[in-house]
XYZ file of C-alpha atoms in Angstrom:
481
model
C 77.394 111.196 71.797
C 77.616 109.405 75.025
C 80.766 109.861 77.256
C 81.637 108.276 80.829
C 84.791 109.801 82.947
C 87.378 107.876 84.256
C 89.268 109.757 86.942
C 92.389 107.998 87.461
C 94.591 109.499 90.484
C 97.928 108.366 90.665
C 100.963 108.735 93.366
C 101.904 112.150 91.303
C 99.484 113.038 89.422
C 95.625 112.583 88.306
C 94.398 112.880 85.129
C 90.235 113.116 83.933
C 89.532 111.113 80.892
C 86.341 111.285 78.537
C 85.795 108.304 76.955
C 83.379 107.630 74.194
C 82.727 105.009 71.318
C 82.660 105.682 67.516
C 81.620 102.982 65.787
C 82.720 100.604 67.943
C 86.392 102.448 68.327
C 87.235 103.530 72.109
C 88.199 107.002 72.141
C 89.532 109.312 74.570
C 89.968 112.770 75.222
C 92.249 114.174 78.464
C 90.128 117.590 79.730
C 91.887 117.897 82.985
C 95.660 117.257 84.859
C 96.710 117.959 87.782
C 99.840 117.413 90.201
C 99.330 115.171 93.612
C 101.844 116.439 96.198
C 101.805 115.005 99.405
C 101.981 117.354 102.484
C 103.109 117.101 105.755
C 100.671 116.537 108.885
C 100.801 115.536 112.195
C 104.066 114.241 112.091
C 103.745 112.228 108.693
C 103.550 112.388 105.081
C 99.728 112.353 104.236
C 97.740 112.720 101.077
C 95.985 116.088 100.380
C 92.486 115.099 100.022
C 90.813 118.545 100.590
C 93.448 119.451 97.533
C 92.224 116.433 95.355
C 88.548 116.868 96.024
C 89.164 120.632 94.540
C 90.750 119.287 91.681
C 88.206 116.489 91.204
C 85.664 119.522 90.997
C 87.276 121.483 88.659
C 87.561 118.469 86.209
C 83.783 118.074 85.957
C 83.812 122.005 85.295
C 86.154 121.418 82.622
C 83.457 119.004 80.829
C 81.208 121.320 81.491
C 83.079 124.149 79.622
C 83.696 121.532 76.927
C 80.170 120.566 76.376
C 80.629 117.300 77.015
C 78.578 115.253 79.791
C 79.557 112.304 81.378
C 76.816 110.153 81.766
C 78.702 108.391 84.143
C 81.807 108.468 86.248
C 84.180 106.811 88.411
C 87.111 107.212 90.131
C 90.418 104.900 90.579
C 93.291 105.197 93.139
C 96.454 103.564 94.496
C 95.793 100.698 96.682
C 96.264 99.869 100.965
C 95.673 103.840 101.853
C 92.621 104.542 103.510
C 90.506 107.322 105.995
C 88.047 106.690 109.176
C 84.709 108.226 108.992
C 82.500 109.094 112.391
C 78.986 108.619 112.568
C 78.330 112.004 110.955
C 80.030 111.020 108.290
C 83.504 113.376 109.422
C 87.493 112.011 108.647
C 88.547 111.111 112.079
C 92.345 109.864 111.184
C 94.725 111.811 108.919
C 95.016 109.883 104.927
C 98.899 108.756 105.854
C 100.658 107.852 102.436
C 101.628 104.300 102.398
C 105.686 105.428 101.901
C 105.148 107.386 105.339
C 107.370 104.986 107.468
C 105.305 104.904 110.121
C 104.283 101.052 109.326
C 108.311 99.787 110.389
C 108.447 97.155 112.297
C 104.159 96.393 112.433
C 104.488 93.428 110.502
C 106.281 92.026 113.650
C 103.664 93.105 116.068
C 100.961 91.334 113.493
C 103.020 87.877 113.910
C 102.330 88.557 117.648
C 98.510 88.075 116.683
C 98.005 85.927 113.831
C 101.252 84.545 111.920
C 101.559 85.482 108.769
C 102.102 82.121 107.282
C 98.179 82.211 108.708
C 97.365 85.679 106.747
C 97.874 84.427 103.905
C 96.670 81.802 103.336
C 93.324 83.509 104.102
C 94.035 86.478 102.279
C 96.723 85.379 99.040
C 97.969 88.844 99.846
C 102.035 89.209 99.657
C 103.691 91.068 102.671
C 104.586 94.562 101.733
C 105.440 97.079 104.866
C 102.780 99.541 104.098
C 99.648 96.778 104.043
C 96.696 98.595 105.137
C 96.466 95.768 108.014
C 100.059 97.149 109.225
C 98.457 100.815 109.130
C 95.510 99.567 111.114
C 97.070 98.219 113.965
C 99.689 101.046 113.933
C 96.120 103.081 114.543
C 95.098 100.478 117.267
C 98.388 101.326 119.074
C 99.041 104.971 118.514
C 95.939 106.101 118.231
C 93.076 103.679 119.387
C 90.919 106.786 119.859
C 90.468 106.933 116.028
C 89.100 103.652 115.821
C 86.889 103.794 118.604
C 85.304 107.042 117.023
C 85.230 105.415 113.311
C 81.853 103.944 111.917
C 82.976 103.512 108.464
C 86.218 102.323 106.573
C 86.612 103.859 103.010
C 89.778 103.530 101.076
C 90.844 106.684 98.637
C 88.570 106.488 95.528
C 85.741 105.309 98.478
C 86.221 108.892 100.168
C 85.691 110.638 97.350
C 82.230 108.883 95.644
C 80.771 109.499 99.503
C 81.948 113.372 98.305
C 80.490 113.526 95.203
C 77.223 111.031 96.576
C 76.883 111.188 99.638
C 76.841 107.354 100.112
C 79.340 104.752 101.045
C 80.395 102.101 99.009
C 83.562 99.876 99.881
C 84.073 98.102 96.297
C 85.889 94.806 95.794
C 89.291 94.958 94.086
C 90.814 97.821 96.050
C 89.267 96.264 99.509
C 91.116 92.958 98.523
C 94.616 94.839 98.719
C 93.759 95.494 102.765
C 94.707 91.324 103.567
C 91.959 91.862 105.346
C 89.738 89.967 102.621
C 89.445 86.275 102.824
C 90.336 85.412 98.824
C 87.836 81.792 99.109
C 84.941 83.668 100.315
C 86.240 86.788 98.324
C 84.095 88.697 101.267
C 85.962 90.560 104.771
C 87.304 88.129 107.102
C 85.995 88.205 110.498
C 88.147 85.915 111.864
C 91.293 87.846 110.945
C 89.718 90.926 112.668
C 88.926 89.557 115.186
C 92.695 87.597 116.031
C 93.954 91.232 115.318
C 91.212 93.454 117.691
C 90.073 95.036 114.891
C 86.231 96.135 114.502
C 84.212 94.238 112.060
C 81.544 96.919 112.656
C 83.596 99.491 110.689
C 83.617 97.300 107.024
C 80.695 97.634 104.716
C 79.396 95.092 102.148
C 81.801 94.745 99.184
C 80.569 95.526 95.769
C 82.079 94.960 92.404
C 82.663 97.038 89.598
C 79.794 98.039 87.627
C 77.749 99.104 90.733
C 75.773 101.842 90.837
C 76.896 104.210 94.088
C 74.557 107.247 93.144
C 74.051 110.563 91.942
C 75.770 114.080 92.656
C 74.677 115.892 95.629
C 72.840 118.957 95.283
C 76.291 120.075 96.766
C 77.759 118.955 93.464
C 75.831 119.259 91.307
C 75.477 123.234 91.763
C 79.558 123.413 91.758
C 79.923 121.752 89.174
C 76.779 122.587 86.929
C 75.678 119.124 86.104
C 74.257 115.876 87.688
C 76.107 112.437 87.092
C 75.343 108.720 87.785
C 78.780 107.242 89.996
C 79.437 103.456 88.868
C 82.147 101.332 90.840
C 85.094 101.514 88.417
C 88.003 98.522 89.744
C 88.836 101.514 92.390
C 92.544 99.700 92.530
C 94.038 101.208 89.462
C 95.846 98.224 88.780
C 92.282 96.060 88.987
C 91.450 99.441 86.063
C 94.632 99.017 84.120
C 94.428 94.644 83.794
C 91.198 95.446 81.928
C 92.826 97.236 79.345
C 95.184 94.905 78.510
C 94.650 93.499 75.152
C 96.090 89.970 76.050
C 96.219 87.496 73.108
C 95.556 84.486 75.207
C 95.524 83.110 78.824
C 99.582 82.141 78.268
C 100.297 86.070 78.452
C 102.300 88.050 80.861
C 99.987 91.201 82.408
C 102.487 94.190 83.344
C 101.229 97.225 84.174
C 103.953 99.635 84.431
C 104.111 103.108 86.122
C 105.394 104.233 89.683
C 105.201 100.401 90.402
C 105.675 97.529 88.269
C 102.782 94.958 88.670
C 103.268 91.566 86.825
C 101.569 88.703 86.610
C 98.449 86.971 85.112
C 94.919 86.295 85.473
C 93.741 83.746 87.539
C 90.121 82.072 87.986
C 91.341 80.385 91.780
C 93.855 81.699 94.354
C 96.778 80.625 94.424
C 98.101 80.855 98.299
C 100.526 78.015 99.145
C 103.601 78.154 101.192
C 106.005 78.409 98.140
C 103.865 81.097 96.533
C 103.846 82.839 99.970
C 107.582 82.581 99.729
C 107.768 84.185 96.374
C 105.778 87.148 97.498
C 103.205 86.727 95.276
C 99.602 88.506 95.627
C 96.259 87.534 94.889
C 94.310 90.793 94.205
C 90.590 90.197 93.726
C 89.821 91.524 90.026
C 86.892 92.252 87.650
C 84.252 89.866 88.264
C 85.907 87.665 90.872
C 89.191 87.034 88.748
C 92.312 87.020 90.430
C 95.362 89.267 89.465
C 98.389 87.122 90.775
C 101.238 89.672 90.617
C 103.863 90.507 92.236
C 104.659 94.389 92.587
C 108.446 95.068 91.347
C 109.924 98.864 92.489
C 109.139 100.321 89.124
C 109.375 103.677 87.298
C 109.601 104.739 90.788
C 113.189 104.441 90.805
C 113.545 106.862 87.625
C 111.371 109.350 88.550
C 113.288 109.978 91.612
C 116.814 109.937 89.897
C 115.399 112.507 87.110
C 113.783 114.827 90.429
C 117.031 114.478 92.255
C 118.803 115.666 89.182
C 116.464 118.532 88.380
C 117.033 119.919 92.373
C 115.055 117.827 94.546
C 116.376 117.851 98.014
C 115.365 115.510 100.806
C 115.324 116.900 104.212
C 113.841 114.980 107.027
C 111.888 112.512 104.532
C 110.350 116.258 102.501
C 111.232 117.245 99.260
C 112.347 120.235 98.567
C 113.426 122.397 95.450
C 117.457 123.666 94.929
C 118.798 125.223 91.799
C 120.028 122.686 89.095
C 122.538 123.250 86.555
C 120.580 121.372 84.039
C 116.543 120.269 83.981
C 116.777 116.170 82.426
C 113.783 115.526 80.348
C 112.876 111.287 80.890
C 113.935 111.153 76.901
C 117.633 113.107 77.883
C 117.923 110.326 80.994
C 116.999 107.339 78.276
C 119.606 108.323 75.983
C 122.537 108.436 78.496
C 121.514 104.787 79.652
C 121.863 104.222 75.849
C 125.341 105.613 75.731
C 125.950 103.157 78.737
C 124.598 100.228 78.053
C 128.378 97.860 78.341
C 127.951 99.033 82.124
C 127.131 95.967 84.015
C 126.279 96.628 87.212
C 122.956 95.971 88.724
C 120.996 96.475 91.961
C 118.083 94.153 93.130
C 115.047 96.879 92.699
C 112.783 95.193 95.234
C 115.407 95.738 98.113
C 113.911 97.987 100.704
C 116.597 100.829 100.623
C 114.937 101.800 97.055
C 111.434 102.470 98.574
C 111.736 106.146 99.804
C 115.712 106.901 99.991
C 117.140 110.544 100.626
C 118.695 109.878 97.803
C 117.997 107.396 94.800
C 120.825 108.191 93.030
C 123.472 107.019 96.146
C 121.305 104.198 96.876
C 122.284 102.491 93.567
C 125.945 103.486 94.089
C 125.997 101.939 97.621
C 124.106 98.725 96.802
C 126.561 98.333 93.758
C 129.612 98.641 96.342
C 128.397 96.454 98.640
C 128.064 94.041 96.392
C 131.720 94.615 95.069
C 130.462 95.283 91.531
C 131.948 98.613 89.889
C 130.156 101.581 91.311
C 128.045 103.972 88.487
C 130.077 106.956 88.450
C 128.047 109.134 85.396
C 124.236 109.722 85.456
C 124.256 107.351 82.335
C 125.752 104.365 84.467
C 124.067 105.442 86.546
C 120.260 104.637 84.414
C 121.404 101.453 82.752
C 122.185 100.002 85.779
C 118.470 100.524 86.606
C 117.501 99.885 83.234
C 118.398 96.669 83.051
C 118.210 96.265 86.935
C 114.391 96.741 86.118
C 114.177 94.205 83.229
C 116.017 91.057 84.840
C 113.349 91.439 87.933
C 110.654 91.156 85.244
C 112.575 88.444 83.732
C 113.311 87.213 86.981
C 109.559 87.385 88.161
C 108.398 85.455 84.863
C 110.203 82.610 85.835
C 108.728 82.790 89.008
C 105.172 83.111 87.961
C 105.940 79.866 85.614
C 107.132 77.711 88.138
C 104.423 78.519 90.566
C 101.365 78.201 88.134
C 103.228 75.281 85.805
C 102.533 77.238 82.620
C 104.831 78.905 79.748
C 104.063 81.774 79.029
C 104.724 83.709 75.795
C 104.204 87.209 75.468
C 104.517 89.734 77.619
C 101.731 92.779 77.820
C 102.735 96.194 78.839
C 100.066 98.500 79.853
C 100.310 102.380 81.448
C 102.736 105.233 80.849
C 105.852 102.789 81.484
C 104.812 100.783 78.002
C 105.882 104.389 76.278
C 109.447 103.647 77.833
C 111.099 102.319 74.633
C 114.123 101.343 76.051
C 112.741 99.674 79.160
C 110.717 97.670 76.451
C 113.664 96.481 74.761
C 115.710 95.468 77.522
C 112.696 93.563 78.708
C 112.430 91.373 75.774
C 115.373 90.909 75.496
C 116.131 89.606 79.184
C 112.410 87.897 79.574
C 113.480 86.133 75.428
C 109.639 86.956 74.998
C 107.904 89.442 72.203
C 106.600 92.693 74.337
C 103.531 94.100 73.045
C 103.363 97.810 74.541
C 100.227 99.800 75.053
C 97.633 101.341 75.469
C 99.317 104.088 77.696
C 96.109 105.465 79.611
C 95.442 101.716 80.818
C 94.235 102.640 83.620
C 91.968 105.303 82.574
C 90.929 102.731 80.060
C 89.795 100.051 82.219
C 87.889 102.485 84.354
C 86.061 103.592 81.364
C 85.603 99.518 80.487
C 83.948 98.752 83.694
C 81.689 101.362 82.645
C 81.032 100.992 79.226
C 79.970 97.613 80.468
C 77.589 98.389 83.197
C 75.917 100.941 80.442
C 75.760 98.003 77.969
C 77.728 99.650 74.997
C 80.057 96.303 75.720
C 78.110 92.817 76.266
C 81.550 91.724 78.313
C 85.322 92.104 78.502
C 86.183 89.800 76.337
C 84.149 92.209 73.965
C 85.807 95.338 75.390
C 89.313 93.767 74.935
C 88.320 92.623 71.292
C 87.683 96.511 70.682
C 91.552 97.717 72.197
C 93.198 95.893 69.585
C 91.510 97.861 67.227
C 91.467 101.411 69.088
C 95.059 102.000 70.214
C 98.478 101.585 68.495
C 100.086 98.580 70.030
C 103.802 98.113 69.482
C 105.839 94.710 69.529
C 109.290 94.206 70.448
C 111.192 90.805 69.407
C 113.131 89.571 71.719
């Protein structure tokens, strides 16, 4: 039996998944889980990486106890966040989580440079506060110390192959998310470094997914008992999770669903006109130069905090912290009381900034429903429908974006990750987009790591191969509209 790893690390939690084929059939097998928790440094809410890398470790122990070998392996991660390494290889800057506010206001001091009207049409890349261009030049003026030390970039996933390899690889899709990347050349763009001061020195050749980065270290390899080839997975998990969706033809909607909500479609050209700059919509670079125009919608994001602020989370100075709760909501408890609601018509626009990292979640959606004089949620079942079906009219909302700005009609729409498991969510959204949902697989983006290598290895001859064999893997359920 041959197996690969996908090691997909999310916002809250990472997962290691064994994939291998039986007669043709993907399957997959969890071995390891483990929480992400951000921690405090320096002043701002950073990413535990010396945490991770343990847990990364005692994953591949885990197929080792199980007996089952990867023959290959690749990580994915979120996208924008990023860590400065010296000439010896050494972090010199802290990993800063992109919801760490310390990006307010850089967008501003960007337009100073280069006008973003300018960036993007360069880069396709929609504005979002936390950009890893925004974090870069908050460096250059906080701390231009870290850049002057820095010989190498490396985003998340990046950091960790130079762990388990000891060589540096800055891959495609995830280096696309920076607006750094010119999206006609599809290579870094020295001219926007340069208008913004920043050193071209520091960005290494892009490589797509597929590539080989290496083997384990002797490091590794002794801590974990086995050796390992590292292939370039799409190190953006969404770039992983748009592989795995089993689309039925190019009319479909792609939406992968989790902490965010990323939907859109594939594209073989840019798209990066004023009224699509306007719209806030992205051009991610994807598997083999395809482009994933999305837009990113707030998400399960919103949920997950209303369920932790329920079960005792407590926000003190932008930390979360644990107080006793009367009652611990399971996500299936906090589904059926929007259920029981759903006559309550109130909704809040999800994509409004106050939802990105409130105190609280829960009073965010009550003030944004009485400043808009609609009746204020006053039970925690008002309290989800109104986010409910807040959530589903910005897909709907989104669709008819995405149709107007790439003239097409589109006709299904294809849920991927652990949102598609959201039954509700996926009836609300038919209903509002008037388009049949067809939900699953859940692990998409474990999945379309595992693609990218199944590929490379030659067990697939292409995606359209690989997507051929999803249909007939995984239990995919439609909703009618």
């Amino acid at each position: 039996m041959i197996y690969h790893l996908a090691i997909d690390i999310g916002a809250s939690s990472g997962r290691h998944i064994l994939g291998h084929l039986e007669d043709g059939r993907m399957v997959l097998e969890e071995v390891y889980r483990f929480d992400n928790v951000q921690i405090h440094k320096n002043g701002h809410d950073c990413w535990d990486l010396d945490a991770l890398w343990q847990h990364i470790l005692a994953g591949l122990r885990a197929c080792k106890a199980a007996g089952k070998l990867p023959q290959t392996m690749g990580i994915d991660t979120w996208a924008v966040d990023f860590v400065l390494l010296d000439a010896e290889g050494k972090p010199v800057c802290d990993a800063v989580a992109y919801r760490d506010k310390r990006t307010q206001g850089m967008d501003k001091a960007a337009e100073e440079k280069l006008p973003f009207a300018q960036l993007y049409a360069r880069t396709g890349i929609q504005k979002q506060p936390f950009n890893t261009v925004y974090q870069l030049l908050w460096l250059q003026r906080e701390h231009p110390e870290q850049l002057a030390a820095a010989r190498h970039f490396v985003m998340i996933p990046e950091y960790f192959h130079y762990l388990l390899t000891g060589r540096i690889q800055n891959e495609y899709t995830n280096a696309t998310s920076t607006a750094l990347v010119n999206a006609h050349t599809k290579d870094w763009d020295g001219e926007i470094l340069a208008s913004l001061g920043l050193p071209r020195t520091i960005f290494g050749a892009l490589h797509l997914p597929g590539a080989r980065v290496g083997g384990f270290t002797d490091a590794v390899r002794k801590a974990v008992g086995f050796d390992c080839t590292v292939l370039l997975p799409a190190t953006h998990d969404t770039g992983s999770a748009f592989l795995a969706v089993p689309a039925r033809d190019e009319n479909a909607v792609y939406l992968s669903s989790g902490t965010w909500s990323l939907l859109g479609t594939e594209n073989t050209e840019p798209i990066t006109s004023e009224a699509s700059m306007r719209a806030n919509f992205t051009n991610e670079g994807g598997y083999e130069y395809r482009y994933r125009y999305l837009k990113n919608i707030m998400g399960l994001w919103m949920i997950q905090s209303i369920r932790r602020e329920l079960n005792g989370a407590v926000y003190v100075a932008g930390r979360e912290t644990r107080a006793a709760a009367e009652k611990q909501w399971s996500y299936a408890e906090l589904e059926a009381e929007a259920r029981r609601c759903a006559e309550f018509a109130s909704r809040v626009e999800v994509d409004d900034a106050r939802f990105l990292a409130p105190g609280s979640m829960i009073q965010a959606v009550k003030d944004f429903c009485a400043e808009t004089k609609q009746p204020v949620p006053q039970t925690v079942g008002e309290v989800m429908q109104c986010v409910y079906a807040s959530l589903a009219a910005g897909y709907a909302a989104a669709i008819g974006e995405l149709s107007g700005l790439t003239g097409k009609q589109y006709a299904s729409v294809n849920i991927v990750g652990g949102g598609s498991k959201d039954g509700y969510l996926n009836e609300l959204t038919a209903r509002e987009t008037g388009l049949p949902v067809f939900a699953g697989p859940t692990e998409g983006t474990a999945l379309g790591n595992l693609i990218a290598q199944w590929i490379a290895s030659g067990e697939f001859t292409d995606l359209a191969s690989a997507r051929a064999a999803i249909k007939n893997s995984f239990t995919i359920k439609e909703v009618a509209p």
